[in-house]
JSON list of C-alpha atoms in Angstrom, two decimals:
[
{"chain": "A", "resi": 1, "resn": "MET", "atom": "CA", "xyz": [-44.83, 10.22, 46.11]},
{"chain": "A", "resi": 2, "resn": "GLY", "atom": "CA", "xyz": [-47.37, 13.11, 45.11]},
{"chain": "A", "resi": 3, "resn": "ALA", "atom": "CA", "xyz": [-45.71, 15.36, 47.99]},
{"chain": "A", "resi": 4, "resn": "ARG", "atom": "CA", "xyz": [-41.87, 14.56, 46.70]},
{"chain": "A", "resi": 5, "resn": "ARG", "atom": "CA", "xyz": [-43.19, 15.44, 43.12]},
{"chain": "A", "resi": 6, "resn": "ALA", "atom": "CA", "xyz": [-44.49, 18.63, 43.94]},
{"chain": "A", "resi": 7, "resn": "LEU", "atom": "CA", "xyz": [-41.19, 19.63, 45.81]},
{"chain": "A", "resi": 8, "resn": "TYR", "atom": "CA", "xyz": [-39.06, 19.00, 42.97]},
{"chain": "A", "resi": 9, "resn": "ALA", "atom": "CA", "xyz": [-41.42, 20.92, 40.68]},
{"chain": "A", "resi": 10, "resn": "ALA", "atom": "CA", "xyz": [-41.50, 24.07, 43.46]},
{"chain": "A", "resi": 11, "resn": "TYR", "atom": "CA", "xyz": [-37.51, 23.78, 43.46]},
{"chain": "A", "resi": 12, "resn": "LEU", "atom": "CA", "xyz": [-37.21, 23.32, 39.84]},
{"chain": "A", "resi": 13, "resn": "ILE", "atom": "CA", "xyz": [-39.80, 26.46, 39.83]},
{"chain": "A", "resi": 14, "resn": "ALA", "atom": "CA", "xyz": [-37.30, 28.26, 41.97]},
{"chain": "A", "resi": 15, "resn": "LEU", "atom": "CA", "xyz": [-34.42, 27.69, 39.86]},
{"chain": "A", "resi": 16, "resn": "ILE", "atom": "CA", "xyz": [-35.75, 28.76, 36.61]},
{"chain": "A", "resi": 17, "resn": "VAL", "atom": "CA", "xyz": [-37.07, 32.31, 38.83]},
{"chain": "A", "resi": 18, "resn": "PHE", "atom": "CA", "xyz": [-33.74, 32.71, 39.97]},
{"chain": "A", "resi": 19, "resn": "VAL", "atom": "CA", "xyz": [-31.98, 32.25, 36.40]},
{"chain": "A", "resi": 20, "resn": "MET", "atom": "CA", "xyz": [-34.57, 34.27, 34.81]},
{"chain": "A", "resi": 21, "resn": "ALA", "atom": "CA", "xyz": [-33.71, 37.00, 37.44]},
{"chain": "A", "resi": 22, "resn": "GLY", "atom": "CA", "xyz": [-30.13, 37.32, 36.93]},
{"chain": "A", "resi": 23, "resn": "VAL", "atom": "CA", "xyz": [-30.68, 37.28, 32.96]},
{"chain": "A", "resi": 24, "resn": "PRO", "atom": "CA", "xyz": [-30.87, 41.29, 32.78]},
{"chain": "A", "resi": 25, "resn": "LEU", "atom": "CA", "xyz": [-27.64, 41.40, 35.09]},
{"chain": "A", "resi": 26, "resn": "ALA", "atom": "CA", "xyz": [-25.49, 39.33, 33.21]},
{"chain": "A", "resi": 27, "resn": "THR", "atom": "CA", "xyz": [-22.70, 41.43, 30.94]},
{"chain": "A", "resi": 28, "resn": "PHE", "atom": "CA", "xyz": [-21.70, 40.77, 27.23]},
{"chain": "A", "resi": 29, "resn": "HIS", "atom": "CA", "xyz": [-18.68, 38.98, 27.02]},
{"chain": "A", "resi": 30, "resn": "GLY", "atom": "CA", "xyz": [-16.51, 39.95, 24.05]},
{"chain": "A", "resi": 31, "resn": "ASP", "atom": "CA", "xyz": [-16.47, 36.13, 22.98]},
{"chain": "A", "resi": 32, "resn": "GLU", "atom": "CA", "xyz": [-20.13, 36.20, 22.45]},
{"chain": "A", "resi": 33, "resn": "ALA", "atom": "CA", "xyz": [-19.88, 38.54, 19.85]},
{"chain": "A", "resi": 34, "resn": "MET", "atom": "CA", "xyz": [-16.88, 36.68, 18.11]},
{"chain": "A", "resi": 35, "resn": "GLN", "atom": "CA", "xyz": [-19.31, 33.68, 18.20]},
{"chain": "A", "resi": 36, "resn": "VAL", "atom": "CA", "xyz": [-22.22, 35.64, 16.17]},
{"chain": "A", "resi": 37, "resn": "TYR", "atom": "CA", "xyz": [-19.75, 37.12, 14.13]},
{"chain": "A", "resi": 38, "resn": "MET", "atom": "CA", "xyz": [-18.50, 33.59, 12.99]},
{"chain": "A", "resi": 39, "resn": "SER", "atom": "CA", "xyz": [-21.81, 32.39, 12.12]},
{"chain": "A", "resi": 40, "resn": "HIS", "atom": "CA", "xyz": [-21.55, 34.00, 8.66]},
{"chain": "A", "resi": 41, "resn": "ASP", "atom": "CA", "xyz": [-20.06, 30.48, 8.09]},
{"chain": "A", "resi": 42, "resn": "TYR", "atom": "CA", "xyz": [-23.36, 29.43, 8.29]},
{"chain": "A", "resi": 43, "resn": "ALA", "atom": "CA", "xyz": [-24.42, 31.63, 5.36]},
{"chain": "A", "resi": 44, "resn": "THR", "atom": "CA", "xyz": [-21.20, 30.84, 3.51]},
{"chain": "A", "resi": 45, "resn": "LEU", "atom": "CA", "xyz": [-21.86, 27.15, 3.71]},
{"chain": "A", "resi": 46, "resn": "TRP", "atom": "CA", "xyz": [-25.77, 26.56, 3.73]},
{"chain": "A", "resi": 47, "resn": "ILE", "atom": "CA", "xyz": [-26.92, 30.25, 1.93]},
{"chain": "A", "resi": 48, "resn": "TYR", "atom": "CA", "xyz": [-24.24, 30.67, -0.66]},
{"chain": "A", "resi": 49, "resn": "GLY", "atom": "CA", "xyz": [-23.00, 27.25, -0.82]},
{"chain": "A", "resi": 50, "resn": "ASN", "atom": "CA", "xyz": [-19.12, 28.12, -1.10]},
{"chain": "A", "resi": 51, "resn": "PRO", "atom": "CA", "xyz": [-17.40, 25.44, 1.11]},
{"chain": "A", "resi": 52, "resn": "ASP", "atom": "CA", "xyz": [-14.34, 26.13, -0.33]},
{"chain": "A", "resi": 53, "resn": "GLN", "atom": "CA", "xyz": [-14.23, 29.54, 1.36]},
{"chain": "A", "resi": 54, "resn": "LEU", "atom": "CA", "xyz": [-14.19, 27.92, 4.84]},
{"chain": "A", "resi": 55, "resn": "LYS", "atom": "CA", "xyz": [-10.82, 26.22, 3.94]},
{"chain": "A", "resi": 56, "resn": "THR", "atom": "CA", "xyz": [-7.69, 27.03, 6.04]},
{"chain": "A", "resi": 57, "resn": "THR", "atom": "CA", "xyz": [-4.18, 26.93, 5.29]},
{"chain": "A", "resi": 58, "resn": "PRO", "atom": "CA", "xyz": [-0.94, 27.85, 7.43]},
{"chain": "A", "resi": 59, "resn": "PRO", "atom": "CA", "xyz": [-0.11, 30.46, 8.53]},
{"chain": "A", "resi": 60, "resn": "TYR", "atom": "CA", "xyz": [-3.00, 31.43, 10.79]},
{"chain": "A", "resi": 61, "resn": "PRO", "atom": "CA", "xyz": [-2.59, 35.17, 11.47]},
{"chain": "A", "resi": 62, "resn": "ILE", "atom": "CA", "xyz": [-4.26, 35.89, 15.30]},
{"chain": "A", "resi": 63, "resn": "ASP", "atom": "CA", "xyz": [-7.68, 36.73, 15.31]},
{"chain": "A", "resi": 64, "resn": "SER", "atom": "CA", "xyz": [-7.99, 35.84, 11.56]},
{"chain": "A", "resi": 65, "resn": "ASP", "atom": "CA", "xyz": [-11.09, 33.86, 10.43]},
{"chain": "A", "resi": 66, "resn": "GLN", "atom": "CA", "xyz": [-8.76, 31.12, 9.47]},
{"chain": "A", "resi": 67, "resn": "HIS", "atom": "CA", "xyz": [-7.41, 31.24, 13.16]},
{"chain": "A", "resi": 68, "resn": "LEU", "atom": "CA", "xyz": [-10.74, 31.35, 15.04]},
{"chain": "A", "resi": 69, "resn": "ARG", "atom": "CA", "xyz": [-12.10, 28.50, 12.80]},
{"chain": "A", "resi": 70, "resn": "LEU", "atom": "CA", "xyz": [-9.35, 26.35, 14.25]},
{"chain": "A", "resi": 71, "resn": "ILE", "atom": "CA", "xyz": [-9.68, 27.50, 18.25]},
{"chain": "A", "resi": 72, "resn": "ASN", "atom": "CA", "xyz": [-13.72, 27.34, 18.01]},
{"chain": "A", "resi": 73, "resn": "GLY", "atom": "CA", "xyz": [-16.23, 24.37, 17.27]},
{"chain": "A", "resi": 74, "resn": "SER", "atom": "CA", "xyz": [-18.26, 24.73, 14.17]},
{"chain": "A", "resi": 75, "resn": "ILE", "atom": "CA", "xyz": [-21.57, 23.43, 15.71]},
{"chain": "A", "resi": 76, "resn": "ASN", "atom": "CA", "xyz": [-22.15, 26.75, 17.67]},
{"chain": "A", "resi": 77, "resn": "ARG", "atom": "CA", "xyz": [-21.41, 28.88, 14.37]},
{"chain": "A", "resi": 78, "resn": "HIS", "atom": "CA", "xyz": [-23.70, 26.70, 12.71]},
{"chain": "A", "resi": 79, "resn": "VAL", "atom": "CA", "xyz": [-26.74, 26.76, 15.04]},
{"chain": "A", "resi": 80, "resn": "ILE", "atom": "CA", "xyz": [-26.39, 30.79, 15.64]},
{"chain": "A", "resi": 81, "resn": "GLY", "atom": "CA", "xyz": [-26.45, 31.23, 11.94]},
{"chain": "A", "resi": 82, "resn": "PHE", "atom": "CA", "xyz": [-29.43, 28.87, 11.67]},
{"chain": "A", "resi": 83, "resn": "ALA", "atom": "CA", "xyz": [-31.29, 30.71, 14.55]},
{"chain": "A", "resi": 84, "resn": "TRP", "atom": "CA", "xyz": [-30.75, 34.27, 12.97]},
{"chain": "A", "resi": 85, "resn": "GLN", "atom": "CA", "xyz": [-31.52, 33.01, 9.67]},
{"chain": "A", "resi": 86, "resn": "SER", "atom": "CA", "xyz": [-35.14, 31.21, 10.95]},
{"chain": "A", "resi": 87, "resn": "ALA", "atom": "CA", "xyz": [-35.61, 34.79, 12.79]},
{"chain": "A", "resi": 88, "resn": "GLY", "atom": "CA", "xyz": [-35.29, 36.50, 9.48]},
{"chain": "A", "resi": 89, "resn": "PHE", "atom": "CA", "xyz": [-31.82, 38.22, 9.74]},
{"chain": "A", "resi": 90, "resn": "THR", "atom": "CA", "xyz": [-29.37, 38.13, 6.96]},
{"chain": "A", "resi": 91, "resn": "ASN", "atom": "CA", "xyz": [-25.41, 38.02, 7.41]},
{"chain": "A", "resi": 92, "resn": "GLY", "atom": "CA", "xyz": [-25.51, 41.84, 6.91]},
{"chain": "A", "resi": 93, "resn": "ASP", "atom": "CA", "xyz": [-26.61, 42.17, 10.23]},
{"chain": "A", "resi": 94, "resn": "LEU", "atom": "CA", "xyz": [-23.99, 40.49, 11.98]},
{"chain": "A", "resi": 95, "resn": "PRO", "atom": "CA", "xyz": [-21.51, 42.33, 14.13]},
{"chain": "A", "resi": 96, "resn": "PRO", "atom": "CA", "xyz": [-18.16, 43.43, 12.10]}
]
């Protein structure tokens, strides 16, 4: 049992090294900037307490905040917002 566990640990460590070696080589995708930009919804809701500003009504112009709220989930936006707030950033640090 000990040898099998050591083999699993070595395999897991190798996978971690493989992933971490590729991090500097990964390109920044445009959708990532959009997800970070949309995290201003976190500030609107949790910092400024204005949930009414997050409502959407048709029509939804392409790439408007309302359109992006409909086509993307909300959990990611709020997790990103919580992360930048925890790190000491503000919504003024978000991309335009």
